[in-house]
Amino acid sequence: MEDLDAVTPADTDSFDEFVRTRSPALLRSAYLLTTDRHAAEDLLQEVLERLYARWRRARQAPDAYARRILVNRAIDRWRWRGRRREAALADVAGPVVGDHAEEVTVRQAVLTALRSLPPRQRAAVVLRYLDDLSEADTAAIMRCSVGAVKSHTARGLAKLRDALPDTGSPSTQTIRSTR
């Protein structure tokens, strides 16, 4: 009897191609979900390991499958970290000191604001606005209704608007203009 999950050389080639082409976008999403480069790299590695184990089933829509794993694992990590009650080193270091480069300051403000969102709101905002997915695609990845995506997104954007200083930069103006 043939093992349906056994990976063939052709499967390995298609998986390798997927990793080469989609890893940068998945890493960006992982970074926006975790707001930490090292955690994002770890998360992406975990996602790719899980995806490879299920490649024969996932290869029909690998991007959606990978994003679903990414969001689910990110939410699991938030839950786990919440139970540990340990503060991240970045949180202990104190407030961010302003830099001469406005872009760095704005980026840090956005990441801090993203960090303050509940997991499902953060996932909805990242998938909808930063990954530019449709409401239906976001709902499929998050395994919820389109209405829930709209609700999570609206609440997340409202919290981001309140949390972000009005710097006048294009990044914060984009978030503020979605009212």
Short mmCIF file of C-alpha atoms in Angstrom, two decimals:
data_model
loop_
_atom_site.label_atom_id
_atom_site.label_comp_id
_atom_site.label_asym_id
_atom_site.label_seq_id
_atom_site.Cartn_x
_atom_site.Cartn_y
_atom_site.Cartn_z
CA MET A 1 0.00 0.00 0.00
CA GLU A 2 1.37 3.41 -0.98
CA ASP A 3 1.96 6.05 1.70
CA LEU A 4 -0.08 9.10 0.65
CA ASP A 5 2.13 11.46 2.63
CA ALA A 6 5.42 10.11 1.26
CA VAL A 7 7.35 12.91 -0.45
CA THR A 8 8.72 12.17 -3.91
CA PRO A 9 11.66 13.91 -5.63
CA ALA A 10 9.18 15.86 -7.77
CA ASP A 11 7.43 17.01 -4.60
CA THR A 12 10.76 18.09 -3.14
CA ASP A 13 11.51 20.13 -6.27
CA SER A 14 8.14 21.88 -6.16
CA PHE A 15 8.52 22.53 -2.42
CA ASP A 16 12.02 23.97 -2.98
CA GLU A 17 10.64 26.27 -5.67
CA PHE A 18 7.86 27.41 -3.35
CA VAL A 19 10.37 28.15 -0.59
CA ARG A 20 12.60 30.14 -2.97
CA THR A 21 9.77 32.25 -4.33
CA ARG A 22 7.48 32.73 -1.31
CA SER A 23 9.82 32.80 1.70
CA PRO A 24 10.49 36.57 1.55
CA ALA A 25 6.76 37.39 1.62
CA LEU A 26 6.07 34.82 4.32
CA LEU A 27 8.99 36.14 6.38
CA ARG A 28 7.59 39.68 6.08
CA SER A 29 4.21 38.45 7.32
CA ALA A 30 5.84 36.51 10.14
CA TYR A 31 7.79 39.62 11.13
CA LEU A 32 4.66 41.75 11.18
CA LEU A 33 2.85 39.12 13.25
CA THR A 34 5.69 38.70 15.76
CA THR A 35 7.32 42.18 15.48
CA ASP A 36 10.68 40.49 16.12
CA ARG A 37 13.11 39.42 13.38
CA HIS A 38 14.46 36.35 15.20
CA ALA A 39 11.02 35.18 16.28
CA ALA A 40 9.81 35.67 12.70
CA GLU A 41 12.64 33.55 11.32
CA ASP A 42 11.90 30.82 13.87
CA LEU A 43 8.20 30.99 13.07
CA LEU A 44 8.83 30.77 9.32
CA GLN A 45 11.13 27.77 9.82
CA GLU A 46 8.43 26.04 11.86
CA VAL A 47 5.83 26.85 9.19
CA LEU A 48 8.02 25.47 6.41
CA GLU A 49 8.69 22.28 8.39
CA ARG A 50 4.97 21.72 8.92
CA LEU A 51 4.21 22.59 5.30
CA TYR A 52 6.81 20.14 4.01
CA ALA A 53 5.30 17.35 6.10
CA ARG A 54 1.91 18.06 4.45
CA TRP A 55 3.20 19.07 1.02
CA ARG A 56 1.26 16.50 -1.01
CA ARG A 57 -2.03 17.88 0.34
CA ALA A 58 -0.92 21.52 0.42
CA ARG A 59 0.67 21.84 -3.01
CA GLN A 60 -2.66 22.70 -4.67
CA ALA A 61 -2.82 26.01 -2.73
CA PRO A 62 0.49 26.21 -0.86
CA ASP A 63 0.43 29.95 -0.17
CA ALA A 64 -2.94 29.82 1.58
CA TYR A 65 -1.93 26.67 3.45
CA ALA A 66 1.35 28.28 4.58
CA ARG A 67 -0.39 31.48 5.69
CA ARG A 68 -2.95 29.47 7.67
CA ILE A 69 -0.14 27.62 9.46
CA LEU A 70 1.68 30.94 9.97
CA VAL A 71 -1.30 32.66 11.59
CA ASN A 72 -2.22 29.63 13.71
CA ARG A 73 1.35 29.17 14.97
CA ALA A 74 1.70 32.91 15.69
CA ILE A 75 -1.51 32.85 17.73
CA ASP A 76 -0.32 29.73 19.57
CA ARG A 77 2.93 31.51 20.41
CA TRP A 78 1.06 34.56 21.76
CA ARG A 79 -1.06 32.32 23.95
CA TRP A 80 1.99 30.41 25.17
CA ARG A 81 3.92 33.61 25.87
CA GLY A 82 0.95 35.02 27.76
CA ARG A 83 1.01 32.02 30.09
CA ARG A 84 4.75 32.38 30.69
CA ARG A 85 4.43 35.99 31.85
CA GLU A 86 7.97 36.83 30.83
CA ALA A 87 8.75 40.21 29.37
CA ALA A 88 10.67 40.37 26.12
CA LEU A 89 14.04 42.08 26.32
CA ALA A 90 12.80 44.82 23.98
CA ASP A 91 9.96 45.57 26.42
CA VAL A 92 12.36 45.80 29.38
CA ALA A 93 14.81 48.07 27.60
CA GLY A 94 12.60 51.13 28.06
CA PRO A 95 11.13 53.61 25.66
CA VAL A 96 12.46 53.94 22.14
CA VAL A 97 14.82 56.86 21.79
CA GLY A 98 14.00 59.07 18.84
CA ASP A 99 16.27 58.72 15.87
CA HIS A 100 17.17 61.22 13.20
CA ALA A 101 15.67 58.97 10.57
CA GLU A 102 11.90 59.48 10.63
CA GLU A 103 11.32 56.18 8.86
CA VAL A 104 12.93 54.23 11.68
CA THR A 105 10.84 56.05 14.25
CA VAL A 106 7.63 55.50 12.32
CA ARG A 107 8.46 51.82 11.78
CA GLN A 108 9.07 51.35 15.50
CA ALA A 109 5.82 53.13 16.33
CA VAL A 110 3.88 50.89 13.94
CA LEU A 111 5.50 47.74 15.35
CA THR A 112 4.76 48.86 18.90
CA ALA A 113 1.17 49.58 17.94
CA LEU A 114 0.88 46.17 16.22
CA ARG A 115 2.28 44.52 19.36
CA SER A 116 -0.55 46.06 21.38
CA LEU A 117 -3.28 44.44 19.28
CA PRO A 118 -4.91 41.17 20.33
CA PRO A 119 -3.75 38.21 18.21
CA ARG A 120 -6.79 37.89 15.93
CA GLN A 121 -6.93 41.64 15.27
CA ARG A 122 -3.21 41.72 14.48
CA ALA A 123 -3.58 38.76 12.13
CA ALA A 124 -6.55 40.37 10.35
CA VAL A 125 -4.75 43.70 9.89
CA VAL A 126 -1.53 42.06 8.70
CA LEU A 127 -3.28 39.77 6.22
CA ARG A 128 -5.70 42.40 4.90
CA TYR A 129 -3.56 45.51 4.66
CA LEU A 130 0.06 44.44 4.78
CA ASP A 131 -0.28 41.22 2.76
CA ASP A 132 -3.09 42.73 0.64
CA LEU A 133 -5.37 39.70 0.85
CA SER A 134 -9.10 39.91 0.26
CA GLU A 135 -11.59 39.58 3.09
CA ALA A 136 -12.57 36.13 1.82
CA ASP A 137 -8.96 34.92 1.66
CA THR A 138 -8.26 36.33 5.11
CA ALA A 139 -11.38 34.62 6.49
CA ALA A 140 -10.29 31.31 4.97
CA ILE A 141 -6.81 31.59 6.48
CA MET A 142 -8.13 32.63 9.89
CA ARG A 143 -10.96 30.06 9.72
CA CYS A 144 -13.67 32.56 10.52
CA SER A 145 -16.42 34.40 8.70
CA VAL A 146 -15.92 37.44 6.48
CA GLY A 147 -17.91 39.41 9.05
CA ALA A 148 -15.45 38.41 11.77
CA VAL A 149 -12.57 39.56 9.56
CA LYS A 150 -14.31 42.91 9.04
CA SER A 151 -14.87 43.25 12.77
CA HIS A 152 -11.30 42.28 13.73
CA THR A 153 -9.91 44.59 11.06
CA ALA A 154 -12.07 47.57 12.05
CA ARG A 155 -11.24 47.20 15.72
CA GLY A 156 -7.55 46.69 14.98
CA LEU A 157 -7.34 49.74 12.74
CA ALA A 158 -9.15 51.86 15.34
CA LYS A 159 -6.63 50.80 17.99
CA LEU A 160 -3.75 51.49 15.61
CA ARG A 161 -5.10 54.96 14.85
CA ASP A 162 -5.33 55.72 18.56
CA ALA A 163 -1.89 54.27 19.32
CA LEU A 164 0.03 55.91 16.48
CA PRO A 165 1.20 59.48 16.73
CA ASP A 166 0.10 61.70 13.89
CA THR A 167 3.53 62.07 12.31
CA GLY A 168 2.25 63.07 8.91
CA SER A 169 4.30 60.31 7.27
CA PRO A 170 2.73 58.21 4.49
CA SER A 171 2.78 55.06 6.69
CA THR A 172 0.68 56.52 9.48
CA GLN A 173 -1.48 58.51 7.07
CA THR A 174 -2.43 55.26 5.29
CA ILE A 175 -3.59 53.72 8.56
CA ARG A 176 -5.33 56.91 9.68
CA SER A 177 -7.11 57.39 6.32
CA THR A 178 -8.88 54.02 6.46
CA ARG A 179 -11.50 55.42 8.87
#
